[in-house]
Tab-separated table of C-alpha atoms in Angstrom:
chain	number	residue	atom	x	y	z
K	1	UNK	CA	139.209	211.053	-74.964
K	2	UNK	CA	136.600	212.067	-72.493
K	3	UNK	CA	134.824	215.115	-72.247
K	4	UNK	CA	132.504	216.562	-70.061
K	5	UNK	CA	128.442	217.721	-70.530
K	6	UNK	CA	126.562	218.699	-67.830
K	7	UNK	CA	128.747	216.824	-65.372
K	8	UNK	CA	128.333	213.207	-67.334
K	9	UNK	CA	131.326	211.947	-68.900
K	10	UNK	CA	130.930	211.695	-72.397
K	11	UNK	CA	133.562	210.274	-75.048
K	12	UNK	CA	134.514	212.091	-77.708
K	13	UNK	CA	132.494	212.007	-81.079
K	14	UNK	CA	129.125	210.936	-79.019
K	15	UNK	CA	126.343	210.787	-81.134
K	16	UNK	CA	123.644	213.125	-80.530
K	17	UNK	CA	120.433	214.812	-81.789
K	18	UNK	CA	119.517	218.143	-82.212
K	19	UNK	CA	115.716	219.648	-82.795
K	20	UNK	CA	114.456	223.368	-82.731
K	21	UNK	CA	112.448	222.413	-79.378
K	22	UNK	CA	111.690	219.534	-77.195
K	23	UNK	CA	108.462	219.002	-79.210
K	24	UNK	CA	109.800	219.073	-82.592
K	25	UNK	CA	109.645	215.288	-84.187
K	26	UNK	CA	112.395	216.156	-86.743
K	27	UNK	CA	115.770	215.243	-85.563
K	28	UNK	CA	119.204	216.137	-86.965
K	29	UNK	CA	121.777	213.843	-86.168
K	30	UNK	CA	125.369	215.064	-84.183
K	31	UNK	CA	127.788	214.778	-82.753
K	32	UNK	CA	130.095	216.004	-79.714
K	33	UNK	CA	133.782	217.014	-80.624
K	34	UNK	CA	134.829	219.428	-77.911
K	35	UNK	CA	133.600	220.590	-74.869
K	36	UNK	CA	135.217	223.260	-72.318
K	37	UNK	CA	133.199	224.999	-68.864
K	38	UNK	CA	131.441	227.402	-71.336
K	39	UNK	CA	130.586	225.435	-74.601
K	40	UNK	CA	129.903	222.214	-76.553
K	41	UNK	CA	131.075	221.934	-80.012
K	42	UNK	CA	129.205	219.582	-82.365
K	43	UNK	CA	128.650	218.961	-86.014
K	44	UNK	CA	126.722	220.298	-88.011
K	45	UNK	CA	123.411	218.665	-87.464
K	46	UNK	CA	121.920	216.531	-90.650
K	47	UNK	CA	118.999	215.209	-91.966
K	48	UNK	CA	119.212	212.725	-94.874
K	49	UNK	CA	122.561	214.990	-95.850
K	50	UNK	CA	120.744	218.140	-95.171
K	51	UNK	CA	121.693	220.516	-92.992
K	52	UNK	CA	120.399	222.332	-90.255
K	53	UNK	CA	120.271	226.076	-90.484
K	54	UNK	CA	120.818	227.833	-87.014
K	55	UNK	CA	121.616	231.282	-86.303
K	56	UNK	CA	123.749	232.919	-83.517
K	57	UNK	CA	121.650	233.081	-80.636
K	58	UNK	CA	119.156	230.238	-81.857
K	59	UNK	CA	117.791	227.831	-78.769
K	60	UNK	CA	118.151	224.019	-80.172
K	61	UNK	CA	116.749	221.117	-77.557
K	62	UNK	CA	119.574	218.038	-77.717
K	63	UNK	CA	119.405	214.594	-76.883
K	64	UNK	CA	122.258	212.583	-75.652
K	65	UNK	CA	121.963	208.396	-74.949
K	66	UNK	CA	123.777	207.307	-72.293
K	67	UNK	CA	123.953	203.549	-70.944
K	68	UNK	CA	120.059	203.714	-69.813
K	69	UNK	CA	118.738	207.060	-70.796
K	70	UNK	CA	119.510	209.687	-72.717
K	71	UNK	CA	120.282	213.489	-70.917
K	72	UNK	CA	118.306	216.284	-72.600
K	73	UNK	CA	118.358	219.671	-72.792
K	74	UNK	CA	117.830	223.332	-74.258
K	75	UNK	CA	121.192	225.256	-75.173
K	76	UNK	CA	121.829	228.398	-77.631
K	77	UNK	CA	124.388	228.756	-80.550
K	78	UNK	CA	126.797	231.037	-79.828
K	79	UNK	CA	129.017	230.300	-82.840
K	80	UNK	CA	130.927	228.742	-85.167
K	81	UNK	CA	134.477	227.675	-85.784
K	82	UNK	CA	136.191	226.333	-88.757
K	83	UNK	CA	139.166	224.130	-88.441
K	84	UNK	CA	139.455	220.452	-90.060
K	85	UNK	CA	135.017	220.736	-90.089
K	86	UNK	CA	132.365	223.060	-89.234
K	87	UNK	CA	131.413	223.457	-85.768
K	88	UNK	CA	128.717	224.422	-84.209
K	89	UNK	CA	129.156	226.036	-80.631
K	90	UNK	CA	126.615	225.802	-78.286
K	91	UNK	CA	126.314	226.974	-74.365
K	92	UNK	CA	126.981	224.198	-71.554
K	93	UNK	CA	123.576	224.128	-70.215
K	94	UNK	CA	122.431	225.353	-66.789
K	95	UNK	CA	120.520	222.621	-66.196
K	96	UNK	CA	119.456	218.770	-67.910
K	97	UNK	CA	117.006	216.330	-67.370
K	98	UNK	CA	117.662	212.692	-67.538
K	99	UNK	CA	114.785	210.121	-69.889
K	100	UNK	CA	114.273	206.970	-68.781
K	101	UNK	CA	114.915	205.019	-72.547
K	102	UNK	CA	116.124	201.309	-71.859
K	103	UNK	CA	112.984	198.985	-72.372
K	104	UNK	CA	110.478	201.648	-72.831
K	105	UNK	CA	110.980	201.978	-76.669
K	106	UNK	CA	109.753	200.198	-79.106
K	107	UNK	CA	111.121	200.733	-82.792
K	108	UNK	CA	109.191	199.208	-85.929
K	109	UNK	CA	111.005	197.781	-88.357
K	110	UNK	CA	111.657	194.513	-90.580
K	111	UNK	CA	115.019	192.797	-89.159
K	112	UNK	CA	115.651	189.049	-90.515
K	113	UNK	CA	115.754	186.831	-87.256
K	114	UNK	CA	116.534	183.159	-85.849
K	115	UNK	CA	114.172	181.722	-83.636
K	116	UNK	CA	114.627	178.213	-81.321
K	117	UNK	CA	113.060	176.482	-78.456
K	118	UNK	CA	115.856	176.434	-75.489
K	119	UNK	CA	116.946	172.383	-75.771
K	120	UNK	CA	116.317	170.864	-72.576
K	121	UNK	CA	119.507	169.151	-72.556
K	122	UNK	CA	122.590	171.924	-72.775
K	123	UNK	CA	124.066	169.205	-74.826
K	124	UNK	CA	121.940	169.137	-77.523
K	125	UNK	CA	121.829	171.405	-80.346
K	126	UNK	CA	119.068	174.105	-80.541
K	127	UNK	CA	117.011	173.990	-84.195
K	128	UNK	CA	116.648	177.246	-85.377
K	129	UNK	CA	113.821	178.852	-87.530
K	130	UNK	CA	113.655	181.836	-89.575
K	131	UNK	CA	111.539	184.940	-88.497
K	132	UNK	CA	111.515	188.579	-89.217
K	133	UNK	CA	111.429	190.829	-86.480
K	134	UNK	CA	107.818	193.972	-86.907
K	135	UNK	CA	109.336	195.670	-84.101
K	136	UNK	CA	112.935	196.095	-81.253
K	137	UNK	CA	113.604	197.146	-77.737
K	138	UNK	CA	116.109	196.896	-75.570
K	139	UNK	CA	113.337	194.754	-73.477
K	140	UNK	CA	112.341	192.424	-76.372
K	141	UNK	CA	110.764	191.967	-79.551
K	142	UNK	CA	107.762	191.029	-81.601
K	143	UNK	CA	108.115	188.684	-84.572
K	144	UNK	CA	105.852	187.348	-87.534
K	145	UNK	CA	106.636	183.699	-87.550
K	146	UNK	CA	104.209	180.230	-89.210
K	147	UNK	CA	105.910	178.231	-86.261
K	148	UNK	CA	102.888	177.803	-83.205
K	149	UNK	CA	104.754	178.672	-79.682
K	150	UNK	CA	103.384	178.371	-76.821
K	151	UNK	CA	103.141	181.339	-74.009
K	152	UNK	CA	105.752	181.254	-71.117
K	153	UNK	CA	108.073	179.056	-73.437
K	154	UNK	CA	111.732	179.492	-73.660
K	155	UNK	CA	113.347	180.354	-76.753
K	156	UNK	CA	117.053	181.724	-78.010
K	157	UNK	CA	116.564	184.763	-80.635
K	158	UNK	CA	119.419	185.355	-82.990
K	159	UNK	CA	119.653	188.732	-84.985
K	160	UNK	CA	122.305	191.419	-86.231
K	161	UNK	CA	122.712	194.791	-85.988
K	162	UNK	CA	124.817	197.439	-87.670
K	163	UNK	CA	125.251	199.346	-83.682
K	164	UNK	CA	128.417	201.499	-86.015
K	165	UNK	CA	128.664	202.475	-89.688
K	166	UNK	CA	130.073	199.300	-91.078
K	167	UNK	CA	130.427	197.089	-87.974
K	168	UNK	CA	127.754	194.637	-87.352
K	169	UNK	CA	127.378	193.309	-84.048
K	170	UNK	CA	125.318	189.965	-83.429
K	171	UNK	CA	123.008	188.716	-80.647
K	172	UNK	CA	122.201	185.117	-79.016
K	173	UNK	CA	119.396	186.260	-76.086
K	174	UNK	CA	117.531	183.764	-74.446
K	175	UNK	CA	114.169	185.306	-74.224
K	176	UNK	CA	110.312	184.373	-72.627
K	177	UNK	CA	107.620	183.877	-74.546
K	178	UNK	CA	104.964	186.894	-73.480
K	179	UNK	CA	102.245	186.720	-75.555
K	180	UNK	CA	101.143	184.628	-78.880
K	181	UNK	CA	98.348	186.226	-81.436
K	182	UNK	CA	96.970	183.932	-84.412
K	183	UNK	CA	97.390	186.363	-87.887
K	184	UNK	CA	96.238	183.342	-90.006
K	185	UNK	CA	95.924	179.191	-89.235
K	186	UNK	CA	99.839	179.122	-89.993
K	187	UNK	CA	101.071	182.668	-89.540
K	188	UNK	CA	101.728	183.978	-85.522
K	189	UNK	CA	102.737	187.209	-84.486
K	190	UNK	CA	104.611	186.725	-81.324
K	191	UNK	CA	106.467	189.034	-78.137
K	192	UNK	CA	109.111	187.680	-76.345
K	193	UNK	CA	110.794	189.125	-73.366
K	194	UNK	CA	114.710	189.314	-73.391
K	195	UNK	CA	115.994	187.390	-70.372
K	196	UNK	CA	120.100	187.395	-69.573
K	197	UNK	CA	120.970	190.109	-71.825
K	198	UNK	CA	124.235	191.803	-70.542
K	199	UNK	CA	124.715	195.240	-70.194
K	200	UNK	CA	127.047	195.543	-73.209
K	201	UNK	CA	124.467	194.372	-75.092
K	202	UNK	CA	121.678	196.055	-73.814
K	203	UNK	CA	123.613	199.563	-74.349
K	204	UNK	CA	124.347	198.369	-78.538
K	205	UNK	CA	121.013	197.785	-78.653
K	206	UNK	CA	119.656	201.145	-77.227
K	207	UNK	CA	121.907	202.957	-79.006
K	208	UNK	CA	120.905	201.123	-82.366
K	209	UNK	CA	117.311	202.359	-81.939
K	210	UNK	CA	118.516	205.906	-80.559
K	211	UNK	CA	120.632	206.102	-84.209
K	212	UNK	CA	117.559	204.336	-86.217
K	213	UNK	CA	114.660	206.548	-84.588
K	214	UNK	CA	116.772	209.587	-85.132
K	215	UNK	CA	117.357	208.545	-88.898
K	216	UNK	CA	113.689	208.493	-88.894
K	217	UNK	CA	112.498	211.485	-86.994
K	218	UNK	CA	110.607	208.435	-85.397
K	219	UNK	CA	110.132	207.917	-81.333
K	220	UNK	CA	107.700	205.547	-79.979
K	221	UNK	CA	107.252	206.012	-76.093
């Protein structure tokens, strides 16, 4: 079902996040159940399983993804409503500004990948190395590898990511070689650029770091 924020169309159960102000680095993860012309009813916000405490009249700043940025904006509890879960009802803002997200963060982490030089012949089969991914974007990635590439090469990168609790979605991007820095005689850290990545991937991937940066109270812009 779709609802409606700010004039976006958003579908129901969106995942959000909620902070006491734009500046605060904490972030309690959401989502949207219900919305009407007056109000937006989440969840409760959590952190690791804990809850956040807001009082009638409280202002909370929220963050919504969309397909290449996220809408954000200040709204106030008004109240809450018990039916299946606890809901918190906030105001339908007055006004929202859209963030620029796709490409522009970077999220650390330690992700198992597959790298290969593109074969120059479609038929033959590309030979793939293990690598483990130091950081993601929806623009690329930088990976620890002992294989030597050479800048402006061609490569296919292979990964998975749990997008959804319990559904794992998997990756085959040919990507650009950007930039290559020597860690040790047989140990490279290496960028590439994501080239031919669809949309629908593109939007899994954003909203894998929007879910993993929230988990963290972590955003790198």
């Amino acid at each position: 079902m779709d609802l409606k924020l700010a004039g976006f169309k958003i579908k129901q159960s969106q995942r959000i996040t909620v902070s006491r102000d734009e500046e605060d680095k904490r972030q309690f993860v959401s989502s949207v159940e219900y919305t009407d012309d007056r109000k937006i009813s989440i969840t409760v916000p959590l952190h690791n399983q804990i809850p956040l405490e807001l009082r009638r009249g409280e202002t909370v700043y929220v963050r919504v993804p969309m397909n290449s940025f996220s809408l954000e904006f200040s709204s106030r509890v008004v109240s809450y409503t018990s039916e299946n879960i606890l809901l918190v009802n906030l105001e339908q803002p007055q006004s929202c500004k859209r963030v620029q997200r796709r490409g522009t963060v970077r999220f650390k982490l330690l992700l198992n990948i597959r790298i290969a030089l593109l074969p120059g012949d479609p038929k033959e089969q590309p030979l793939f190395k293990d690598a483990v991914a130091l950081d993601l974007s929806a623009g690329g990635l930088e990976f620890m590898t002992t294989e030597q590439y050479q800048r402006e090469t061609f490569v296919l990168v292979a990964f998975h990511l749990e997008v959804q609790k319990n559904k794992t979605n998997s990756f085959l991007v040919k990507s650009l070689v950007r930039r290559v820095i020597p860690i040790s005689p047989r140990k490279f850290k290496v960028g590439v650029q994501f080239l031919d990545l669809s949309m629908a991937d593109t939007d899994r991937i954003f909203q894998y770091i929007f879910k993993k940066s929230a988990e963290k109270d972590y955003w790198k812009k």
